[in-house]
Short mmCIF file of C-alpha atoms and ligand atoms in Angstrom, two decimals:
data_model
loop_
_atom_site.label_atom_id
_atom_site.label_comp_id
_atom_site.label_asym_id
_atom_site.label_seq_id
_atom_site.Cartn_x
_atom_site.Cartn_y
_atom_site.Cartn_z
CA MET D 1 173.00 106.98 62.79
CA SER D 2 171.57 104.10 60.71
CA LYS D 3 167.93 103.74 59.85
CA GLN D 4 167.76 100.87 62.30
CA ASP D 5 168.82 103.13 65.16
CA ASP D 6 166.03 105.60 64.36
CA LEU D 7 163.13 103.26 64.35
CA ARG D 8 161.87 101.64 67.51
CA ILE D 9 159.50 98.71 67.41
CA ALA D 10 157.12 97.60 70.14
CA VAL D 11 155.57 94.16 70.32
CA LEU D 12 152.44 94.15 72.45
CA GLY D 13 151.67 90.70 73.85
CA LEU D 14 154.49 88.20 74.41
CA GLY D 15 152.82 84.85 73.78
CA HIS D 16 153.53 82.12 71.21
CA VAL D 17 153.38 84.70 68.41
CA GLY D 18 154.59 87.89 70.09
CA LEU D 19 157.76 86.58 71.72
CA PRO D 20 159.21 84.83 68.63
CA THR D 21 158.23 87.87 66.52
CA ALA D 22 159.89 90.29 68.92
CA LEU D 23 163.07 88.22 69.05
CA GLY D 24 163.09 87.74 65.28
CA LEU D 25 162.84 91.50 64.76
CA ALA D 26 165.59 92.09 67.32
CA ASP D 27 167.77 89.55 65.53
CA LEU D 28 167.27 91.53 62.31
CA GLY D 29 168.88 94.47 64.07
CA TRP D 30 165.85 96.45 65.23
CA GLN D 31 165.53 97.93 68.69
CA VAL D 32 162.54 96.10 70.09
CA VAL D 33 160.58 96.68 73.25
CA GLY D 34 158.30 93.81 74.22
CA ALA D 35 155.38 94.43 76.54
CA ASP D 36 152.80 92.25 78.20
CA ASP D 37 150.23 93.22 80.79
CA ASP D 38 150.72 89.87 82.51
CA LEU D 39 153.28 91.14 84.97
CA GLU D 40 154.47 87.71 86.03
CA LYS D 41 155.04 86.64 82.43
CA ALA D 42 156.88 89.87 81.64
CA LYS D 43 159.15 89.33 84.66
CA VAL D 44 159.92 85.74 83.65
CA ILE D 45 160.82 86.86 80.12
CA ALA D 46 162.91 89.77 81.42
CA SER D 47 164.89 87.26 83.51
CA GLY D 48 165.81 85.34 80.33
CA THR D 49 163.34 82.47 80.65
CA ALA D 50 160.81 81.55 77.97
CA PRO D 51 157.35 81.12 79.56
CA PHE D 52 156.55 78.23 77.19
CA TYR D 53 158.52 75.60 75.28
CA GLU D 54 159.49 76.77 71.81
CA PRO D 55 162.79 75.56 70.32
CA GLY D 56 165.45 78.27 70.08
CA VAL D 57 163.43 80.99 71.79
CA GLU D 58 165.29 80.95 75.10
CA ASP D 59 168.73 81.16 73.44
CA LEU D 60 167.68 84.09 71.30
CA LEU D 61 165.99 85.74 74.27
CA ARG D 62 169.18 85.63 76.36
CA ARG D 63 171.30 86.83 73.46
CA HIS D 64 169.14 89.85 72.74
CA LEU D 65 168.51 90.74 76.37
CA ASP D 66 172.29 90.75 76.84
CA SER D 67 172.94 92.85 73.75
CA GLY D 68 170.14 95.24 74.69
CA THR D 69 168.38 94.96 71.31
CA PHE D 70 165.39 93.48 73.13
CA VAL D 71 164.01 94.95 76.32
CA VAL D 72 160.92 94.01 78.27
CA GLU D 73 158.61 96.77 79.44
CA HIS D 74 156.09 95.95 82.16
CA ASP D 75 154.14 99.10 81.46
CA VAL D 76 152.31 98.57 78.13
CA PRO D 77 151.39 102.26 77.56
CA ALA D 78 155.06 103.17 78.12
CA ALA D 79 156.05 100.72 75.36
CA MET D 80 153.42 102.31 73.11
CA ARG D 81 154.93 105.73 73.66
CA GLU D 82 158.50 104.52 73.12
CA ALA D 83 157.94 103.04 69.64
CA THR D 84 156.79 104.09 66.19
CA VAL D 85 155.85 100.68 64.82
CA LEU D 86 153.64 98.66 67.16
CA PHE D 87 152.96 95.00 66.44
CA VAL D 88 149.77 93.89 68.19
CA CYS D 89 150.16 90.25 69.20
CA VAL D 90 147.58 89.94 71.98
CA GLY D 91 145.31 86.90 72.26
CA THR D 92 142.05 86.54 70.36
CA PRO D 93 140.61 83.54 72.23
CA GLN D 94 137.34 81.96 71.35
CA GLY D 95 134.46 83.62 73.17
CA ALA D 96 131.47 81.83 74.73
CA ASP D 97 129.45 82.09 71.48
CA GLY D 98 132.27 80.60 69.36
CA ALA D 99 133.24 83.97 67.86
CA PRO D 100 136.67 85.38 68.73
CA ASP D 101 136.79 87.50 71.84
CA LEU D 102 138.36 90.75 70.65
CA SER D 103 138.41 92.48 74.02
CA GLN D 104 142.22 92.43 74.24
CA ILE D 105 142.47 93.99 70.78
CA GLU D 106 139.97 96.65 71.78
CA GLY D 107 141.90 97.23 75.00
CA VAL D 108 145.04 97.91 72.99
CA ALA D 109 143.17 100.31 70.70
CA ARG D 110 141.78 102.23 73.67
CA ALA D 111 145.15 102.40 75.38
CA LEU D 112 146.72 103.59 72.14
CA ALA D 113 144.17 106.38 71.89
CA SER D 114 145.67 107.99 74.97
CA ASN D 115 149.30 107.31 74.06
CA LEU D 116 149.66 108.75 70.57
CA ASN D 117 152.75 110.90 71.07
CA GLY D 118 153.60 111.34 67.37
CA TYR D 119 153.02 109.15 64.32
CA LYS D 120 152.35 105.46 65.02
CA LEU D 121 151.99 102.51 62.71
CA ILE D 122 149.79 99.94 64.43
CA VAL D 123 150.29 96.50 62.92
CA GLU D 124 147.68 93.85 63.63
CA LYS D 125 149.46 90.51 63.82
CA SER D 126 146.95 88.65 65.98
CA THR D 127 144.50 86.59 63.93
CA THR D 128 141.28 88.58 63.70
CA PRO D 129 138.10 88.59 61.61
CA VAL D 130 138.04 90.61 58.41
CA GLN D 131 137.34 94.31 59.08
CA THR D 132 138.94 94.25 62.54
CA SER D 133 141.66 96.61 61.37
CA ARG D 134 138.96 99.12 60.44
CA GLN D 135 137.41 98.68 63.89
CA ILE D 136 140.80 99.31 65.51
CA LYS D 137 141.14 102.53 63.57
CA GLU D 138 137.62 103.69 64.47
CA SER D 139 138.15 102.77 68.07
CA ILE D 140 141.38 104.77 68.31
CA LEU D 141 139.67 107.76 66.72
CA ARG D 142 136.65 107.47 69.01
CA TYR D 143 138.63 107.25 72.23
CA SER D 144 141.28 109.77 71.29
CA ARG D 145 138.52 112.31 70.62
CA SER D 146 137.10 111.71 74.06
CA ASP D 147 140.57 111.87 75.60
CA ALA D 148 142.06 115.35 75.63
CA SER D 149 145.56 114.03 76.32
CA ALA D 150 145.70 112.43 72.85
CA SER D 151 145.65 115.78 71.19
CA PRO D 152 147.17 118.78 72.94
CA LYS D 153 144.70 121.15 71.31
CA GLY D 154 141.84 118.70 71.57
CA ASP D 155 140.87 119.16 67.92
CA SER D 156 143.56 117.73 65.64
CA THR D 157 143.17 114.23 64.19
CA PRO D 158 145.74 111.84 65.62
CA ASP D 159 148.48 110.76 63.24
CA PHE D 160 148.49 106.99 62.81
CA ASP D 161 147.97 104.12 60.39
CA VAL D 162 146.62 100.65 61.03
CA ALA D 163 148.03 97.80 58.94
CA VAL D 164 147.61 94.03 58.91
CA ASN D 165 150.58 91.67 58.85
CA PRO D 166 149.27 88.18 59.65
CA GLU D 167 151.59 85.65 61.22
CA PHE D 168 152.22 82.21 59.76
CA LEU D 169 154.29 80.84 62.64
CA ARG D 170 153.77 77.21 63.57
CA GLU D 171 154.31 76.27 67.18
CA GLY D 172 157.48 74.23 67.50
CA THR D 173 159.08 75.92 64.47
CA ALA D 174 158.10 79.52 65.14
CA LEU D 175 161.59 80.99 64.79
CA HIS D 176 162.35 78.96 61.68
CA ASP D 177 159.08 80.20 60.19
CA PHE D 178 159.86 83.82 61.13
CA PHE D 179 163.23 83.69 59.41
CA ASN D 180 162.05 81.67 56.38
CA PRO D 181 158.61 82.96 55.48
CA ASP D 182 156.92 81.63 52.34
CA ARG D 183 155.27 85.00 52.09
CA ILE D 184 155.03 88.26 53.99
CA VAL D 185 151.50 89.60 53.75
CA LEU D 186 151.14 93.35 54.27
CA GLY D 187 147.62 94.78 54.31
CA VAL D 188 147.93 98.56 54.24
CA GLU D 189 145.76 101.59 53.66
CA SER D 190 148.49 104.19 53.02
CA GLU D 191 151.78 104.50 51.17
CA ARG D 192 153.48 105.56 54.39
CA ALA D 193 152.45 102.33 56.14
CA ALA D 194 153.58 100.26 53.15
CA GLN D 195 157.01 101.90 53.07
CA LEU D 196 157.53 101.59 56.80
CA LEU D 197 156.63 97.90 56.86
CA LEU D 198 158.82 97.20 53.85
CA GLN D 199 161.64 98.94 55.73
CA VAL D 200 161.04 96.73 58.78
CA TYR D 201 161.20 93.56 56.68
CA GLN D 202 164.06 94.60 54.37
CA PRO D 203 166.78 93.06 56.60
CA LEU D 204 164.88 89.76 56.52
CA LEU D 205 164.57 89.87 52.72
CA ASP D 206 168.31 90.63 52.52
CA ARG D 207 169.10 87.70 54.79
CA MET D 208 166.98 85.39 52.63
CA ASN D 209 168.45 86.76 49.40
CA ALA D 210 164.87 87.52 48.45
CA THR D 211 163.13 90.57 47.06
CA ALA D 212 159.88 92.25 47.97
CA GLU D 213 158.54 91.22 44.55
CA SER D 214 159.17 87.54 45.26
CA THR D 215 158.05 87.42 48.88
CA VAL D 216 155.76 90.29 49.82
CA VAL D 217 152.03 90.30 49.14
CA LEU D 218 151.09 93.97 49.31
CA THR D 219 147.36 94.37 49.60
CA ASP D 220 144.60 96.05 51.58
CA SER D 221 143.75 95.26 55.21
CA ASN D 222 140.54 93.30 54.60
CA THR D 223 142.27 91.06 52.08
CA ALA D 224 145.21 90.44 54.42
CA GLU D 225 142.82 89.44 57.21
CA ILE D 226 141.02 86.99 54.93
CA ILE D 227 144.33 85.54 53.66
CA LYS D 228 145.14 84.49 57.21
CA HIS D 229 141.80 82.88 58.07
CA ALA D 230 141.45 81.27 54.65
CA SER D 231 144.95 79.77 54.94
CA ASN D 232 144.26 78.07 58.27
CA ALA D 233 140.79 76.96 57.12
CA PHE D 234 142.33 75.44 53.99
CA LEU D 235 145.01 73.60 55.97
CA ALA D 236 142.29 72.16 58.22
CA THR D 237 140.33 71.15 55.10
CA LYS D 238 143.34 69.31 53.70
CA ILE D 239 143.75 67.38 56.96
CA SER D 240 140.09 66.36 57.14
CA PHE D 241 140.18 65.36 53.48
CA ALA D 242 143.22 63.14 54.15
CA ASN D 243 141.42 61.60 57.12
CA MET D 244 138.36 60.70 55.04
CA VAL D 245 140.64 59.13 52.45
CA ALA D 246 142.22 57.17 55.33
CA ASP D 247 138.81 55.79 56.29
CA LEU D 248 138.28 54.67 52.72
CA CYS D 249 141.73 53.07 52.72
CA GLU D 250 140.86 51.19 55.92
CA ALA D 251 137.67 49.91 54.32
CA THR D 252 139.40 48.75 51.15
CA GLY D 253 142.89 47.68 52.19
CA ALA D 254 144.68 50.59 50.51
CA ASN D 255 147.49 52.56 52.13
CA VAL D 256 146.74 56.22 52.92
CA GLU D 257 150.41 57.19 53.10
CA ASP D 258 151.02 56.04 49.55
CA VAL D 259 147.79 57.67 48.42
CA ALA D 260 148.82 60.99 50.02
CA HIS D 261 152.28 60.71 48.50
CA GLY D 262 150.86 59.94 45.09
CA MET D 263 148.45 62.85 45.32
CA GLY D 264 151.01 65.24 46.72
CA MET D 265 153.44 64.70 43.86
CA ASP D 266 151.12 66.89 41.87
CA PRO D 267 152.46 70.36 42.71
CA ARG D 268 148.90 71.70 42.55
CA ILE D 269 148.12 69.52 45.58
CA GLY D 270 151.47 69.37 47.43
CA GLN D 271 152.70 66.85 50.01
CA GLN D 272 152.09 68.85 53.15
CA PHE D 273 149.09 68.63 55.47
CA LEU D 274 147.88 65.37 53.98
CA LYS D 275 148.96 63.37 56.99
CA ALA D 276 146.08 61.26 58.23
CA GLY D 277 145.82 60.60 61.95
CA LEU D 278 143.96 61.93 64.93
CA GLY D 279 143.10 65.22 63.26
CA TYR D 280 144.04 68.79 63.99
CA GLY D 281 144.17 70.45 67.40
CA GLY D 282 145.98 73.39 68.95
CA TYR D 283 145.22 77.01 69.57
CA CYS D 284 144.91 78.05 65.92
CA LEU D 285 143.26 75.72 63.42
CA PRO D 286 140.18 74.75 65.50
CA LYS D 287 139.54 78.32 66.67
CA ASP D 288 140.25 79.93 63.32
CA ILE D 289 137.99 77.61 61.35
CA ARG D 290 135.16 78.34 63.80
CA ALA D 291 135.80 82.06 63.48
CA PHE D 292 135.84 81.85 59.70
CA ILE D 293 132.53 79.95 59.63
CA GLY D 294 131.10 82.68 61.88
CA ILE D 295 132.40 85.45 59.62
CA ALA D 296 130.85 83.75 56.58
CA GLU D 297 127.53 83.50 58.41
CA ILE D 298 127.56 87.16 59.39
CA HIS D 299 128.05 88.03 55.74
CA ARG D 300 125.40 85.47 54.66
CA VAL D 301 127.87 83.27 52.81
CA ASP D 302 127.14 79.54 53.00
CA PHE D 303 130.52 78.03 53.90
CA SER D 304 129.05 74.74 55.16
CA LEU D 305 132.05 72.97 53.60
CA LEU D 306 133.98 74.07 56.68
CA ARG D 307 131.35 72.63 59.03
CA GLU D 308 132.00 69.25 57.42
CA VAL D 309 135.74 69.75 57.94
CA GLU D 310 135.05 70.28 61.65
CA ARG D 311 132.68 67.34 61.86
CA VAL D 312 135.24 65.01 60.28
CA ASN D 313 137.90 66.26 62.68
CA ALA D 314 135.76 65.74 65.76
CA GLY D 315 135.03 62.20 64.54
CA ARG D 316 138.71 61.22 64.62
CA VAL D 317 138.67 60.80 68.40
CA ASP D 318 135.56 58.57 68.27
CA ARG D 319 137.20 56.49 65.59
CA LEU D 320 140.30 55.96 67.73
CA LEU D 321 138.17 55.12 70.77
CA SER D 322 136.22 52.56 68.78
CA LYS D 323 139.51 50.95 67.72
CA VAL D 324 140.40 50.69 71.42
CA ARG D 325 137.00 49.16 72.18
CA GLN D 326 137.24 46.70 69.32
CA SER D 327 140.68 45.57 70.45
CA LEU D 328 140.12 45.39 74.20
CA TRP D 329 136.48 44.29 74.09
CA VAL D 330 135.91 45.60 77.64
CA VAL D 331 137.70 48.87 78.34
CA LYS D 332 136.62 49.15 81.98
CA GLY D 333 139.44 48.27 84.34
CA LYS D 334 142.09 48.11 81.63
CA GLU D 335 145.47 49.80 81.88
CA VAL D 336 146.21 51.94 78.79
CA GLY D 337 149.58 53.57 78.09
CA VAL D 338 149.58 56.90 76.25
CA TRP D 339 152.54 58.33 74.34
CA GLY D 340 152.11 62.00 73.49
CA LEU D 341 149.80 64.65 74.91
CA ALA D 342 150.85 67.84 73.08
CA PHE D 343 148.64 68.81 70.12
CA LYS D 344 151.66 68.11 67.91
CA PRO D 345 155.37 67.44 68.44
CA GLY D 346 157.78 70.25 69.28
CA THR D 347 155.52 72.05 71.73
CA ASP D 348 154.20 71.75 75.29
CA ASP D 349 150.84 73.15 74.22
CA VAL D 350 147.77 71.01 74.88
CA ARG D 351 145.12 73.59 74.00
CA GLU D 352 142.42 71.78 71.99
CA ALA D 353 144.76 68.80 71.77
CA GLN D 354 143.02 65.63 70.61
CA SER D 355 144.68 63.89 73.57
CA LEU D 356 142.31 65.70 75.95
CA ALA D 357 139.24 64.15 74.32
CA VAL D 358 140.86 60.70 74.05
CA VAL D 359 141.90 60.66 77.71
CA ARG D 360 138.52 61.97 78.83
CA GLY D 361 136.74 59.32 76.75
CA LEU D 362 138.83 56.45 78.11
CA LEU D 363 138.42 57.63 81.71
CA GLU D 364 134.65 57.74 81.20
CA GLU D 365 134.77 54.15 80.04
CA GLY D 366 136.62 53.13 83.19
CA ALA D 367 140.18 52.68 81.88
CA ARG D 368 143.25 53.60 83.93
CA LEU D 369 145.81 55.58 81.99
CA ARG D 370 149.58 55.88 82.17
CA LEU D 371 150.61 59.10 80.44
CA TYR D 372 153.90 60.28 79.01
CA ASP D 373 154.89 63.29 76.90
CA PRO D 374 158.42 64.73 76.58
CA GLN D 375 157.24 68.33 77.08
CA ALA D 376 153.53 68.66 77.77
CA MET D 377 153.06 66.79 81.07
CA ASP D 378 152.72 69.92 83.21
CA GLU D 379 150.33 71.60 80.80
CA PHE D 380 148.23 68.47 80.58
CA ARG D 381 148.21 68.04 84.36
CA SER D 382 147.03 71.60 84.84
CA HIS D 383 144.11 70.90 82.48
CA PHE D 384 143.08 67.72 84.22
CA GLY D 385 144.03 68.49 87.80
CA VAL D 386 146.64 66.55 89.74
CA GLU D 387 144.10 64.49 91.65
CA THR D 388 142.22 62.96 88.73
CA THR D 389 141.74 59.29 89.59
CA GLY D 390 142.75 56.87 86.92
CA LEU D 391 145.67 58.94 85.59
CA THR D 392 149.32 58.18 86.30
CA TYR D 393 151.94 60.61 84.98
CA CYS D 394 155.04 58.63 84.05
CA ALA D 395 158.68 59.69 84.00
CA THR D 396 159.66 57.80 80.84
CA PRO D 397 157.91 56.41 77.76
CA GLU D 398 158.81 52.91 78.94
CA ASP D 399 157.15 53.54 82.31
CA ALA D 400 153.92 54.42 80.58
CA THR D 401 153.72 50.92 79.13
CA ASN D 402 154.09 48.99 82.41
CA GLY D 403 151.32 46.41 82.66
CA ALA D 404 149.39 48.08 79.81
CA HIS D 405 146.74 46.26 77.77
CA ALA D 406 147.27 48.74 74.95
CA LEU D 407 149.64 51.55 74.06
CA LEU D 408 148.20 54.58 72.24
CA VAL D 409 150.39 56.97 70.23
CA LEU D 410 148.66 60.37 70.24
CA THR D 411 151.54 62.69 69.26
CA GLU D 412 154.29 61.77 66.81
CA TRP D 413 157.34 62.77 68.86
CA ARG D 414 160.49 61.53 67.09
CA GLU D 415 161.98 60.37 70.38
CA PHE D 416 159.40 57.55 70.59
CA LEU D 417 161.20 56.03 67.61
CA ASP D 418 164.28 55.54 69.81
CA VAL D 419 162.46 53.53 72.48
CA ASP D 420 163.40 49.86 72.61
CA LEU D 421 160.10 48.27 71.58
CA ALA D 422 161.21 44.76 72.54
CA GLN D 423 161.53 46.00 76.10
CA VAL D 424 158.15 47.71 75.84
CA ARG D 425 156.55 44.44 74.65
CA ASP D 426 157.91 42.64 77.72
CA ARG D 427 156.51 45.29 80.05
CA MET D 428 153.01 45.21 78.60
CA THR D 429 150.26 42.80 79.64
CA VAL D 430 149.07 42.67 76.03
CA PRO D 431 151.44 43.72 73.24
CA LEU D 432 149.01 45.98 71.38
CA ILE D 433 149.85 49.35 69.84
CA ILE D 434 147.19 51.68 68.46
CA ASP D 435 149.15 54.30 66.56
CA GLY D 436 146.91 57.35 66.13
CA ARG D 437 149.58 59.28 64.22
CA ASN D 438 151.12 56.62 61.96
CA LEU D 439 154.46 57.20 63.67
CA LEU D 440 155.70 53.62 63.86
CA ASP D 441 156.46 51.23 61.02
CA PRO D 442 153.68 48.61 61.35
CA ALA D 443 155.74 45.82 59.75
CA ALA D 444 158.65 46.35 62.16
CA VAL D 445 156.31 46.55 65.14
CA ARG D 446 154.48 43.37 64.12
CA ALA D 447 157.79 41.58 63.60
CA LEU D 448 158.45 42.18 67.31
CA GLY D 449 155.26 40.38 68.21
CA PHE D 450 152.88 43.31 68.61
CA GLU D 451 149.41 43.67 67.23
CA CYS D 452 149.54 47.07 65.52
CA ILE D 453 146.59 49.19 64.47
CA SER D 454 147.21 52.49 62.74
CA VAL D 455 145.30 54.93 60.53
CA GLY D 456 144.46 54.07 56.92
CA ARG D 457 147.24 51.51 56.58
CA PRO D 458 146.68 47.82 55.96
C1 LIG U 501 148.99 76.72 62.38
C2 LIG U 501 149.45 77.04 60.95
O1 LIG U 501 150.09 75.89 60.39
C3 LIG U 501 150.41 78.22 60.93
O2 LIG U 501 150.74 78.56 59.60
C4 LIG U 501 149.73 79.41 61.61
O3 LIG U 501 150.57 80.54 61.66
C5 LIG U 501 149.34 79.02 63.02
O4 LIG U 501 148.46 77.90 62.96
C6 LIG U 501 148.63 80.21 63.63
O5 LIG U 501 147.56 80.57 63.12
O6 LIG U 501 149.18 80.82 64.53
P1 LIG U 501 150.03 75.39 64.45
O7 LIG U 501 148.74 75.62 65.15
O8 LIG U 501 151.29 75.65 65.19
O9 LIG U 501 150.12 76.29 63.10
O10 LIG U 501 150.04 73.86 64.01
P2 LIG U 501 150.08 73.06 62.65
O11 LIG U 501 151.45 72.68 62.32
O12 LIG U 501 149.29 73.75 61.60
O13 LIG U 501 149.28 71.74 63.08
C7 LIG U 501 147.93 71.84 63.51
C8 LIG U 501 147.35 70.49 63.81
O14 LIG U 501 147.18 69.76 62.61
C9 LIG U 501 148.20 69.60 64.71
O15 LIG U 501 147.37 68.98 65.67
C10 LIG U 501 148.79 68.57 63.77
O16 LIG U 501 149.05 67.34 64.39
C11 LIG U 501 147.67 68.44 62.75
N1 LIG U 501 148.13 67.97 61.41
C12 LIG U 501 148.98 68.71 60.67
C13 LIG U 501 147.64 66.77 60.89
O17 LIG U 501 146.83 66.07 61.55
N2 LIG U 501 148.03 66.37 59.64
C14 LIG U 501 148.88 67.11 58.90
O18 LIG U 501 149.19 66.68 57.75
C15 LIG U 501 149.38 68.31 59.42
#
């Protein structure tokens, strides 16, 4: 029997992080049981369908359901009892006060307290504030003491470790990121936990021709938790910085893309996340930066730098709306085409997408909107409600431009580059494109007779 046959892994929570993680681990040869207390979602996944759009996930899901390396368990406590290593991937949504709502994490800890049938390594993968891992440990101890079933004699200390292994999966490239990590961060409090996690990731290191020395950051739990939040906060900071530079470029006739390129050639700065546009959205960056500001405040650390990052980001939508106003003069009664609703390409996710604020703003000003996105139409519709007056959901990108006085690009889907813009120009009432993501080549667009306004480009 190989080591991989001995060790069973459970992934608790099968969302955008949990499902790709579970399938990635199964693909590495581990026996993985995935569990989710959303019964409907668990059933959909068990039938071989991904409950959200994420490239490659459905193929891998079918393959590993067929081979039996991945099974779905509807009963979360049963999955806890079946496995030794438990990856906790439940949601940590933003609560009413802006701080993360950790009730799902606490729920897992309490359930674990009554399902500790032998040693367990509990691995926190969900993004949580520093010191959450310690809280998980204390919570398990507290509830297992009050639960006789956790300990047959009622007096022995349960045998478990809690570790932190933050995820760095981007939506739209989650599987690619799982199989090609820049780093694997392991925050552990015991040698046993360290060894077990290294064992879990060894097949991935082998596949990458990498070593633990080159890829693994072995540290303590608090540090691992801060690495995750600090990484997302820094990415958001880079984006807001690039957007301020774009404003300066607009004021002076410089080109933000060349500026970003010129800056990014310095390896200390790097090319990535310097793309100016409509700013960051999604389920992670906005929520994580808020959480990190809150953590700093709790610990009396003045991280007001991050408040500025947020302020700049929120201002991107106003800036786009003022470009619309400047171009159309009167927005009321105008027909506006919108290309792209997802918070970024490659996903159907519209959570905290900038498109929500843009569409809301234009509706308030009395515009009528024709919307198109290759993946996110249903998600967007469910946020706005089918009956919202002033919104038309279109079947093609061309449709969205029919009779429009302006076309807005809000998500940089590559497929928009394949649309015949000459045809689009003929469909529009006014050939005006406001490119919020610098997707299109302004010179080429202008050569076709459009007025083209983009971000930080002359
Ligand atoms: C982000 C991080 O990039 C992942 O490393 C992390 O694991 C994940 O959050 C998470 O915490 O789970 P994700 O939310 O999928 O991933 O999206 P990003 O690719 O980071 O993009 C976030 C937003 O920033 C998007 O709206 C995107 O359009 C915007 N963005 C990104 C820019 O405006 N400019 C850029 O240069 C890059």
